[in-house]
Short mmCIF file of C-alpha atoms in Angstrom, two decimals:
data_model
loop_
_atom_site.label_atom_id
_atom_site.label_comp_id
_atom_site.label_asym_id
_atom_site.label_seq_id
_atom_site.Cartn_x
_atom_site.Cartn_y
_atom_site.Cartn_z
CA UNK A 1 -113.30 50.98 -149.14
CA UNK A 2 -114.51 51.23 -145.20
CA UNK A 3 -112.06 52.61 -143.01
CA UNK A 4 -111.54 52.57 -139.02
CA UNK A 5 -114.15 54.42 -137.45
CA UNK A 6 -113.14 58.16 -136.22
CA UNK A 7 -116.10 58.93 -133.70
CA UNK A 8 -115.66 62.68 -133.03
CA UNK A 9 -117.29 61.82 -129.55
CA UNK A 10 -116.19 59.48 -127.36
CA UNK A 11 -117.01 56.25 -127.44
CA UNK A 12 -118.78 55.12 -123.96
CA UNK A 13 -119.60 51.65 -123.29
CA UNK A 14 -122.15 50.01 -120.72
CA UNK A 15 -120.49 49.60 -117.28
CA UNK A 16 -120.77 45.62 -116.88
CA UNK A 17 -119.16 45.11 -120.32
CA UNK A 18 -116.32 42.90 -120.18
CA UNK A 19 -112.83 44.07 -121.29
CA UNK A 20 -110.84 40.73 -121.93
CA UNK A 21 -108.13 39.31 -124.02
CA UNK A 22 -108.01 35.48 -125.19
CA UNK A 23 -105.35 32.65 -126.02
CA UNK A 24 -105.35 29.06 -126.51
CA UNK A 25 -103.33 26.21 -124.81
CA UNK A 26 -101.49 25.30 -127.81
CA UNK A 27 -100.08 28.55 -128.46
CA UNK A 28 -98.80 29.66 -125.20
CA UNK A 29 -98.75 27.08 -122.90
CA UNK A 30 -95.36 25.03 -123.85
CA UNK A 31 -94.52 22.34 -121.14
CA UNK A 32 -95.61 19.73 -123.97
CA UNK A 33 -93.97 16.77 -121.94
CA UNK A 34 -94.81 18.12 -118.37
CA UNK A 35 -97.18 16.56 -115.65
CA UNK A 36 -98.57 14.11 -118.21
CA UNK A 37 -99.52 15.71 -121.16
CA UNK A 38 -99.58 13.39 -124.26
CA UNK A 39 -99.14 14.61 -127.60
CA UNK A 40 -102.09 16.62 -129.81
CA UNK A 41 -102.45 16.63 -133.42
CA UNK A 42 -100.92 20.15 -133.23
CA UNK A 43 -97.88 18.36 -131.76
CA UNK A 44 -97.82 15.98 -134.64
CA UNK A 45 -98.34 18.29 -137.04
CA UNK A 46 -95.88 21.09 -136.10
CA UNK A 47 -92.95 18.36 -136.05
CA UNK A 48 -93.91 17.04 -139.31
CA UNK A 49 -90.93 18.59 -142.21
CA UNK A 50 -92.96 21.50 -144.27
CA UNK A 51 -95.96 22.20 -142.31
CA UNK A 52 -95.21 25.00 -140.15
CA UNK A 53 -92.85 28.06 -140.71
CA UNK A 54 -89.38 27.59 -140.00
CA UNK A 55 -90.61 24.03 -138.87
CA UNK A 56 -91.79 25.92 -135.61
CA UNK A 57 -93.47 23.99 -132.93
CA UNK A 58 -95.03 24.74 -129.59
CA UNK A 59 -92.82 22.59 -127.32
CA UNK A 60 -91.95 25.93 -125.07
CA UNK A 61 -94.48 28.58 -127.01
CA UNK A 62 -94.00 31.46 -124.17
CA UNK A 63 -94.05 29.12 -121.72
CA UNK A 64 -97.22 30.63 -120.17
CA UNK A 65 -97.51 27.07 -118.18
CA UNK A 66 -94.63 28.12 -115.94
CA UNK A 67 -95.07 32.15 -116.27
CA UNK A 68 -98.79 32.25 -115.62
CA UNK A 69 -98.55 34.40 -112.75
CA UNK A 70 -96.91 36.75 -114.21
CA UNK A 71 -99.31 36.69 -117.12
CA UNK A 72 -102.18 37.02 -115.12
CA UNK A 73 -100.50 40.26 -112.98
CA UNK A 74 -99.91 41.79 -116.30
CA UNK A 75 -103.37 41.55 -116.94
CA UNK A 76 -104.47 43.19 -113.58
CA UNK A 77 -101.82 45.65 -114.24
CA UNK A 78 -103.40 46.66 -117.24
CA UNK A 79 -106.74 46.61 -116.16
CA UNK A 80 -108.43 43.85 -118.14
CA UNK A 81 -111.65 42.36 -116.34
CA UNK A 82 -111.63 39.18 -118.27
CA UNK A 83 -109.75 36.72 -120.06
CA UNK A 84 -110.46 33.68 -122.05
CA UNK A 85 -107.83 31.15 -122.12
CA UNK A 86 -108.24 27.09 -123.44
CA UNK A 87 -107.79 24.08 -121.75
CA UNK A 88 -105.52 21.25 -123.13
CA UNK A 89 -107.45 17.93 -123.58
CA UNK A 90 -104.34 15.83 -123.37
CA UNK A 91 -103.04 17.34 -120.53
CA UNK A 92 -106.41 16.43 -119.03
CA UNK A 93 -106.88 13.87 -120.21
CA UNK A 94 -103.89 12.32 -122.21
CA UNK A 95 -105.48 9.26 -124.01
CA UNK A 96 -108.62 11.54 -124.92
CA UNK A 97 -110.51 9.05 -122.53
CA UNK A 98 -110.43 7.66 -119.23
CA UNK A 99 -110.14 9.38 -115.95
CA UNK A 100 -108.44 12.31 -115.63
CA UNK A 101 -104.57 13.12 -114.86
CA UNK A 102 -105.10 15.47 -111.48
CA UNK A 103 -101.69 17.21 -112.28
CA UNK A 104 -103.33 18.83 -115.63
CA UNK A 105 -106.46 20.08 -113.81
CA UNK A 106 -103.88 21.42 -111.10
CA UNK A 107 -102.72 23.86 -113.86
CA UNK A 108 -106.08 25.09 -114.87
CA UNK A 109 -107.33 25.63 -110.89
CA UNK A 110 -104.02 27.55 -110.09
CA UNK A 111 -104.92 29.80 -113.16
CA UNK A 112 -108.06 30.00 -112.17
CA UNK A 113 -107.53 30.85 -108.28
CA UNK A 114 -104.81 33.59 -110.01
CA UNK A 115 -107.44 35.10 -112.08
CA UNK A 116 -110.17 35.46 -109.28
CA UNK A 117 -107.40 36.89 -106.97
CA UNK A 118 -107.00 39.53 -109.54
CA UNK A 119 -110.66 40.15 -110.18
CA UNK A 120 -110.46 38.90 -113.74
CA UNK A 121 -113.26 36.71 -114.74
CA UNK A 122 -112.26 33.75 -116.13
CA UNK A 123 -113.66 31.89 -119.64
CA UNK A 124 -112.90 28.52 -120.20
CA UNK A 125 -112.52 27.12 -123.89
CA UNK A 126 -112.78 23.50 -124.18
CA UNK A 127 -111.35 22.82 -127.48
CA UNK A 128 -109.39 25.20 -129.26
CA UNK A 129 -107.88 22.64 -132.14
CA UNK A 130 -105.40 20.28 -129.96
CA UNK A 131 -107.55 16.98 -130.24
CA UNK A 132 -105.70 14.31 -128.58
CA UNK A 133 -103.28 12.34 -130.73
CA UNK A 134 -104.55 8.69 -130.05
CA UNK A 135 -108.05 9.80 -130.62
CA UNK A 136 -107.17 11.31 -134.05
CA UNK A 137 -105.46 7.86 -134.62
CA UNK A 138 -108.87 5.85 -133.86
CA UNK A 139 -110.50 8.32 -136.87
CA UNK A 140 -110.36 11.67 -135.45
CA UNK A 141 -113.10 14.43 -136.13
CA UNK A 142 -114.59 12.60 -138.65
CA UNK A 143 -115.31 9.56 -136.26
CA UNK A 144 -118.64 9.91 -134.54
CA UNK A 145 -117.14 8.53 -131.29
CA UNK A 146 -114.82 11.59 -130.97
CA UNK A 147 -117.97 13.55 -130.14
CA UNK A 148 -118.84 11.39 -127.11
CA UNK A 149 -115.37 11.09 -126.17
CA UNK A 150 -115.84 15.20 -126.25
CA UNK A 151 -118.44 14.69 -123.70
CA UNK A 152 -116.20 13.01 -121.18
CA UNK A 153 -113.73 15.38 -121.39
CA UNK A 154 -116.02 18.43 -120.80
CA UNK A 155 -117.78 16.57 -117.70
CA UNK A 156 -114.23 16.25 -116.46
CA UNK A 157 -113.30 19.87 -116.51
CA UNK A 158 -116.84 21.09 -115.78
CA UNK A 159 -116.50 19.19 -112.73
CA UNK A 160 -113.46 20.69 -111.86
CA UNK A 161 -113.81 24.32 -112.49
CA UNK A 162 -117.16 24.83 -112.94
CA UNK A 163 -117.66 25.85 -108.98
CA UNK A 164 -114.95 29.33 -109.69
CA UNK A 165 -115.73 29.65 -113.67
CA UNK A 166 -118.76 31.23 -115.12
CA UNK A 167 -118.34 31.33 -118.86
CA UNK A 168 -117.97 28.33 -121.05
CA UNK A 169 -117.27 28.31 -124.34
CA UNK A 170 -117.39 24.26 -125.82
CA UNK A 171 -115.66 24.65 -129.09
CA UNK A 172 -113.56 27.33 -130.65
CA UNK A 173 -114.13 28.00 -134.47
CA UNK A 174 -115.39 24.74 -135.72
CA UNK A 175 -114.97 25.53 -139.17
CA UNK A 176 -111.04 25.58 -138.91
CA UNK A 177 -111.27 22.64 -137.19
CA UNK A 178 -113.50 20.69 -139.77
CA UNK A 179 -112.11 22.27 -142.97
CA UNK A 180 -108.64 23.55 -142.46
CA UNK A 181 -107.61 20.61 -140.68
CA UNK A 182 -109.87 18.14 -142.77
CA UNK A 183 -109.80 19.50 -146.14
CA UNK A 184 -107.41 22.35 -147.35
CA UNK A 185 -104.99 20.56 -144.67
CA UNK A 186 -103.34 23.41 -143.37
CA UNK A 187 -104.12 22.99 -139.90
CA UNK A 188 -103.49 19.61 -137.80
CA UNK A 189 -104.63 17.01 -138.62
CA UNK A 190 -103.42 18.16 -142.21
CA UNK A 191 -106.17 15.79 -144.01
CA UNK A 192 -107.50 16.62 -147.18
CA UNK A 193 -110.49 15.06 -148.10
CA UNK A 194 -113.67 16.61 -148.25
CA UNK A 195 -116.20 14.29 -147.61
CA UNK A 196 -114.05 13.76 -144.02
CA UNK A 197 -114.24 17.46 -143.63
CA UNK A 198 -117.94 17.29 -143.74
CA UNK A 199 -118.23 14.42 -141.73
CA UNK A 200 -116.25 16.16 -139.10
CA UNK A 201 -117.81 19.50 -139.12
CA UNK A 202 -121.41 17.35 -138.14
CA UNK A 203 -119.13 15.64 -135.76
CA UNK A 204 -118.14 18.82 -134.09
CA UNK A 205 -121.57 20.14 -134.03
CA UNK A 206 -122.70 16.73 -132.06
CA UNK A 207 -119.61 17.16 -129.59
CA UNK A 208 -120.74 20.49 -128.70
CA UNK A 209 -124.33 19.62 -128.24
CA UNK A 210 -123.20 16.50 -126.44
CA UNK A 211 -120.64 19.07 -124.48
CA UNK A 212 -123.53 21.34 -123.52
CA UNK A 213 -125.18 18.98 -122.26
CA UNK A 214 -122.24 17.01 -120.00
CA UNK A 215 -121.61 21.04 -118.55
CA UNK A 216 -124.86 21.25 -117.64
CA UNK A 217 -125.12 18.38 -115.79
CA UNK A 218 -121.57 18.81 -113.95
CA UNK A 219 -121.65 22.83 -113.00
CA UNK A 220 -124.12 24.84 -111.27
CA UNK A 221 -127.24 25.91 -113.22
CA UNK A 222 -126.02 30.11 -113.05
CA UNK A 223 -123.13 28.89 -115.28
CA UNK A 224 -123.14 30.19 -118.95
CA UNK A 225 -122.55 27.92 -121.86
CA UNK A 226 -121.67 29.27 -125.60
CA UNK A 227 -119.30 28.43 -128.78
CA UNK A 228 -117.49 30.39 -130.72
CA UNK A 229 -118.04 30.59 -133.86
CA UNK A 230 -115.72 32.47 -137.10
CA UNK A 231 -118.66 33.35 -138.89
CA UNK A 232 -117.85 34.63 -142.27
CA UNK A 233 -119.49 38.08 -143.42
CA UNK A 234 -119.56 36.69 -147.35
CA UNK A 235 -120.22 39.67 -149.79
CA UNK A 236 -121.09 39.04 -153.29
CA UNK A 237 -118.62 40.76 -156.00
CA UNK A 238 -121.72 42.00 -157.75
CA UNK A 239 -125.62 41.74 -157.54
CA UNK A 240 -125.33 39.89 -160.31
CA UNK A 241 -127.83 36.36 -159.85
CA UNK A 242 -124.36 33.76 -160.09
CA UNK A 243 -122.38 35.81 -157.95
CA UNK A 244 -125.36 35.90 -155.10
CA UNK A 245 -125.73 31.85 -155.76
CA UNK A 246 -121.59 31.90 -155.19
CA UNK A 247 -122.19 34.01 -151.90
CA UNK A 248 -125.09 31.75 -150.73
CA UNK A 249 -122.99 28.67 -151.22
CA UNK A 250 -120.05 30.06 -148.86
CA UNK A 251 -122.56 31.21 -146.37
CA UNK A 252 -123.62 28.06 -146.45
CA UNK A 253 -120.22 26.43 -145.70
CA UNK A 254 -118.85 28.87 -143.70
CA UNK A 255 -121.94 29.42 -141.19
CA UNK A 256 -124.92 27.71 -142.15
CA UNK A 257 -123.09 24.47 -141.26
CA UNK A 258 -122.91 25.20 -138.05
CA UNK A 259 -125.10 28.08 -136.92
CA UNK A 260 -128.08 25.83 -138.73
CA UNK A 261 -128.05 22.93 -136.53
CA UNK A 262 -126.67 24.65 -133.37
CA UNK A 263 -129.41 27.73 -133.33
CA UNK A 264 -132.42 26.13 -135.85
CA UNK A 265 -131.68 22.25 -135.58
CA UNK A 266 -131.50 21.73 -139.09
CA UNK A 267 -128.64 21.89 -141.88
CA UNK A 268 -129.78 24.23 -144.82
CA UNK A 269 -130.82 22.22 -147.90
CA UNK A 270 -128.79 24.89 -150.29
CA UNK A 271 -125.95 23.26 -147.85
CA UNK A 272 -127.18 19.62 -148.87
CA UNK A 273 -127.52 20.51 -152.69
CA UNK A 274 -124.31 22.22 -153.08
CA UNK A 275 -122.27 19.21 -151.45
CA UNK A 276 -124.14 16.37 -152.74
CA UNK A 277 -121.69 15.25 -155.17
CA UNK A 278 -119.52 14.81 -152.03
CA UNK A 279 -121.24 12.94 -149.73
CA UNK A 280 -125.33 11.91 -148.98
CA UNK A 281 -124.87 13.10 -145.24
CA UNK A 282 -126.23 9.58 -144.35
CA UNK A 283 -123.89 10.14 -141.45
CA UNK A 284 -126.61 12.33 -139.84
CA UNK A 285 -128.02 10.22 -137.52
CA UNK A 286 -131.66 10.04 -136.38
CA UNK A 287 -132.15 12.25 -133.15
CA UNK A 288 -128.81 14.10 -133.88
CA UNK A 289 -130.26 17.28 -134.57
CA UNK A 290 -131.68 17.23 -131.43
CA UNK A 291 -128.91 16.59 -129.47
CA UNK A 292 -127.11 19.69 -131.43
CA UNK A 293 -129.84 21.64 -130.55
CA UNK A 294 -129.19 22.44 -127.09
CA UNK A 295 -130.31 26.28 -125.87
CA UNK A 296 -127.04 28.48 -125.54
CA UNK A 297 -126.43 31.09 -123.00
CA UNK A 298 -124.82 33.26 -125.48
CA UNK A 299 -122.71 33.40 -128.41
CA UNK A 300 -119.15 34.16 -128.94
CA UNK A 301 -118.19 35.70 -132.23
CA UNK A 302 -114.52 35.59 -133.82
CA UNK A 303 -113.75 38.30 -136.28
CA UNK A 304 -110.97 39.39 -138.56
CA UNK A 305 -112.11 40.43 -141.93
CA UNK A 306 -114.60 39.80 -144.60
CA UNK A 307 -114.95 37.29 -147.64
CA UNK A 308 -115.78 39.26 -151.27
CA UNK A 309 -116.68 36.00 -153.73
CA UNK A 310 -118.18 35.68 -157.14
CA UNK A 311 -119.09 32.80 -159.60
CA UNK A 312 -115.74 31.37 -161.02
CA UNK A 313 -115.32 32.02 -165.00
CA UNK A 314 -113.22 30.25 -167.63
CA UNK A 315 -110.14 32.41 -166.57
CA UNK A 316 -110.55 31.84 -162.76
CA UNK A 317 -110.03 28.85 -160.64
CA UNK A 318 -111.85 27.89 -157.29
CA UNK A 319 -111.55 29.18 -153.71
CA UNK A 320 -107.46 29.44 -153.02
CA UNK A 321 -106.61 33.12 -152.36
CA UNK A 322 -109.66 33.22 -149.23
CA UNK A 323 -106.84 33.84 -146.79
CA UNK A 324 -106.60 30.45 -144.92
CA UNK A 325 -103.47 29.66 -146.47
CA UNK A 326 -101.81 28.16 -148.97
CA UNK A 327 -102.90 24.50 -150.35
CA UNK A 328 -103.52 22.92 -153.35
CA UNK A 329 -106.61 21.53 -151.84
CA UNK A 330 -109.63 23.66 -150.82
CA UNK A 331 -111.22 24.20 -147.76
CA UNK A 332 -114.64 25.04 -149.26
CA UNK A 333 -116.11 21.43 -150.31
CA UNK A 334 -117.98 21.41 -153.57
CA UNK A 335 -117.10 25.08 -153.83
CA UNK A 336 -114.88 24.68 -156.62
CA UNK A 337 -117.14 27.30 -158.79
CA UNK A 338 -117.08 29.87 -156.88
CA UNK A 339 -113.54 32.33 -156.74
CA UNK A 340 -112.36 34.58 -153.89
CA UNK A 341 -111.28 38.14 -154.28
CA UNK A 342 -109.05 40.13 -152.07
CA UNK A 343 -110.98 43.45 -151.13
CA UNK A 344 -109.14 46.71 -151.78
CA UNK A 345 -108.04 48.40 -148.61
CA UNK A 346 -105.45 48.70 -146.27
CA UNK A 347 -104.04 45.73 -144.74
CA UNK A 348 -102.77 43.27 -141.78
CA UNK A 349 -99.46 41.34 -141.83
CA UNK A 350 -101.89 38.59 -142.65
CA UNK A 351 -102.91 40.46 -146.09
CA UNK A 352 -106.67 40.55 -144.58
CA UNK A 353 -108.26 43.52 -145.15
CA UNK A 354 -108.81 45.75 -142.16
CA UNK A 355 -112.90 46.25 -142.31
CA UNK A 356 -114.87 47.04 -139.23
CA UNK A 357 -117.89 47.45 -140.78
CA UNK A 358 -117.77 43.46 -141.22
CA UNK A 359 -118.17 43.18 -137.43
CA UNK A 360 -121.15 45.65 -136.88
CA UNK A 361 -122.95 43.36 -139.82
CA UNK A 362 -122.05 40.27 -138.07
CA UNK A 363 -123.05 41.30 -134.99
CA UNK A 364 -126.55 42.62 -136.55
CA UNK A 365 -127.31 39.40 -138.29
CA UNK A 366 -126.75 37.34 -135.28
CA UNK A 367 -128.82 39.78 -133.47
CA UNK A 368 -131.49 39.04 -136.14
CA UNK A 369 -130.30 35.43 -136.50
CA UNK A 370 -130.90 34.45 -132.67
CA UNK A 371 -132.74 37.38 -131.00
CA UNK A 372 -132.52 37.43 -127.23
CA UNK A 373 -129.23 35.86 -127.27
CA UNK A 374 -126.40 37.76 -125.55
CA UNK A 375 -123.11 37.69 -127.86
CA UNK A 376 -119.67 38.20 -126.96
CA UNK A 377 -116.63 39.15 -128.92
CA UNK A 378 -114.31 36.18 -128.02
CA UNK A 379 -111.68 36.94 -130.90
CA UNK A 380 -110.94 40.35 -132.54
CA UNK A 381 -107.14 41.39 -133.56
CA UNK A 382 -104.54 42.13 -136.23
CA UNK A 383 -100.61 40.59 -136.90
CA UNK A 384 -98.34 43.31 -137.12
CA UNK A 385 -94.33 43.29 -137.87
CA UNK A 386 -93.92 44.52 -134.31
CA UNK A 387 -90.23 45.33 -133.22
CA UNK A 388 -88.63 47.28 -130.31
CA UNK A 389 -87.54 50.57 -130.52
CA UNK A 390 -83.91 51.17 -129.41
CA UNK A 391 -85.36 52.16 -125.89
CA UNK A 392 -87.06 48.69 -125.55
CA UNK A 393 -90.42 50.14 -126.37
CA UNK A 394 -93.04 48.52 -128.95
CA UNK A 395 -95.07 51.34 -130.67
CA UNK A 396 -97.72 49.75 -132.54
CA UNK A 397 -99.88 52.62 -133.78
CA UNK A 398 -101.57 50.52 -136.47
CA UNK A 399 -102.72 47.72 -134.14
CA UNK A 400 -104.47 50.94 -132.06
CA UNK A 401 -106.21 51.93 -135.08
CA UNK A 402 -107.66 48.44 -135.55
CA UNK A 403 -108.91 48.43 -132.12
CA UNK A 404 -110.44 51.75 -131.99
CA UNK A 405 -112.26 51.01 -135.36
CA UNK A 406 -113.60 47.95 -134.58
CA UNK A 407 -114.78 48.65 -130.85
CA UNK A 408 -116.23 51.72 -132.14
CA UNK A 409 -118.09 49.53 -134.70
CA UNK A 410 -119.02 47.10 -131.47
CA UNK A 411 -120.06 50.50 -129.50
CA UNK A 412 -122.38 51.16 -132.40
CA UNK A 413 -123.95 47.89 -132.72
CA UNK A 414 -125.08 47.94 -129.05
CA UNK A 415 -126.80 51.30 -129.93
CA UNK A 416 -128.47 49.63 -132.61
CA UNK A 417 -130.08 47.27 -130.40
CA UNK A 418 -127.73 44.03 -130.05
CA UNK A 419 -126.87 42.59 -126.95
CA UNK A 420 -122.89 42.59 -126.95
CA UNK A 421 -121.72 42.28 -123.28
CA UNK A 422 -117.85 41.47 -123.80
CA UNK A 423 -114.99 41.51 -126.40
CA UNK A 424 -111.07 39.45 -125.95
CA UNK A 425 -109.04 40.80 -127.76
CA UNK A 426 -106.52 38.20 -129.25
CA UNK A 427 -104.35 38.01 -128.63
CA UNK A 428 -102.58 38.81 -124.77
CA UNK A 429 -99.37 37.69 -126.25
CA UNK A 430 -97.16 37.20 -129.36
CA UNK A 431 -97.54 33.43 -129.72
CA UNK A 432 -96.97 30.48 -132.10
CA UNK A 433 -99.39 31.34 -134.61
CA UNK A 434 -100.15 27.99 -136.20
CA UNK A 435 -98.79 27.00 -139.64
CA UNK A 436 -97.21 30.55 -139.75
CA UNK A 437 -94.84 29.49 -136.69
CA UNK A 438 -93.81 32.59 -135.06
CA UNK A 439 -93.50 34.55 -138.16
CA UNK A 440 -97.32 36.44 -137.31
CA UNK A 441 -97.24 38.52 -133.92
CA UNK A 442 -101.17 39.33 -133.05
CA UNK A 443 -100.26 40.00 -129.29
CA UNK A 444 -100.61 43.72 -127.51
CA UNK A 445 -97.94 42.23 -125.29
CA UNK A 446 -94.53 41.62 -127.32
CA UNK A 447 -93.03 38.62 -126.66
CA UNK A 448 -88.70 38.44 -127.02
CA UNK A 449 -88.81 34.61 -128.01
CA UNK A 450 -85.35 34.20 -127.22
CA UNK A 451 -85.51 35.48 -123.56
CA UNK A 452 -89.38 35.31 -123.42
CA UNK A 453 -89.82 38.90 -121.80
CA UNK A 454 -92.92 40.49 -122.06
CA UNK A 455 -93.26 44.06 -122.79
CA UNK A 456 -96.85 45.85 -123.16
CA UNK A 457 -97.29 47.32 -126.84
CA UNK A 458 -98.78 50.44 -126.93
CA UNK A 459 -102.02 48.95 -128.11
CA UNK A 460 -102.14 47.06 -125.17
CA UNK A 461 -101.90 50.26 -122.73
CA UNK A 462 -104.30 52.26 -124.90
CA UNK A 463 -106.73 48.88 -124.58
CA UNK A 464 -106.05 48.82 -121.05
CA UNK A 465 -106.90 52.57 -120.68
CA UNK A 466 -110.26 51.40 -122.38
CA UNK A 467 -110.82 48.69 -120.18
CA UNK A 468 -110.38 51.10 -116.73
CA UNK A 469 -112.65 53.79 -118.32
CA UNK A 470 -115.22 51.88 -120.03
CA UNK A 471 -114.36 54.67 -123.16
CA UNK A 472 -112.06 54.56 -126.20
CA UNK A 473 -109.21 56.65 -125.83
CA UNK A 474 -108.29 59.07 -128.70
CA UNK A 475 -105.91 56.84 -131.17
CA UNK A 476 -103.14 59.22 -130.75
CA UNK A 477 -103.23 59.24 -126.89
CA UNK A 478 -100.68 56.33 -126.40
CA UNK A 479 -97.42 57.05 -127.78
#
């Protein structure tokens, strides 16, 4: 199976390439009851017994809300040139509607000012899964009105930060919000309604389109508007017609349901066919596709591992071992006739197979899918069981090898003609990893959850050297 690439000659990136790290609000901020913030769906979900590992929640998380200056200084010390963070909707607009709470916006103003003072380019993600609970109580993402509330929120944040932030992302991984939140229930709000999940996907698409228009109306024209998709690299188990059809079905549910209307102004007909027993898609109203199909300035791609699928047979069930958490309910509506397979090879602590060729394939697909559209890798990284040594240092050679292999794949895609302009490591800090609580560490910076002390891991030092030089260091260069 594919292994991380180890080029014999130095891998050098274009001079303007952005070297960033990414986080999300609920995973790191804490301060959930300060300065007017009200509960999001993740506050509610994480405080519901049995929903997260160990009953963990983000009440304190890693206290970035109070330690952001130290965290920005740490990024600067490492040599990072960009930072992608998300805004907490319920910190800015506590009920999901109405006027902004300026104390909430002031935190993001201070954060942006601190980044700019250190020469770090901010990239704002408006939605990273933390819907205000009051909007969920009113129907959540399956409710069409939520898209219009999102547009109002986008305008508020755009007006507050658009003079200083040039890079904007409307939604992060709408697939997870729709299908893990409303179909399998492993993410907030924990609903298990396949029809609602498809309706949620459409409302998220509509929110992206309306939010894009709202941002452009409230910010300088120089600013870039994008979204981040966790598009799956779906590979058939064999070239048999049944396995190819299974791969097409999962590709539609993972990818086409979003990039179809967003990039091309239409849902795949095969998606309608696959889900016809679940919904008739009558919630798609006249004019919706035109609202969704707004021109993008860039596209963010999040990648971790490929998917390997086949048609189910009499001895196998539907899609369960797909790497998206354990549930009796599938996140793949209409795909109970598809089986997911664990690909062989080395795996991360999440159980995800390490395969940099998937990232190259993903980049080249969207180079063909949306020619001329700049691309950013807005998430890529790995969880490992990191522990300090007796001297307090944290060595994570597995993560260094992971990053080296995937960044080499990015550079190979650039050489093959892809316009990739930056890479955001997931994640800057160890943090609250959603339903996995604090068990999984994705950070390049180790966080002692008892003291909240930050310690850059070997991978952070390696990545910082890459950022400063524009060239990938040898895997063994940081000890």
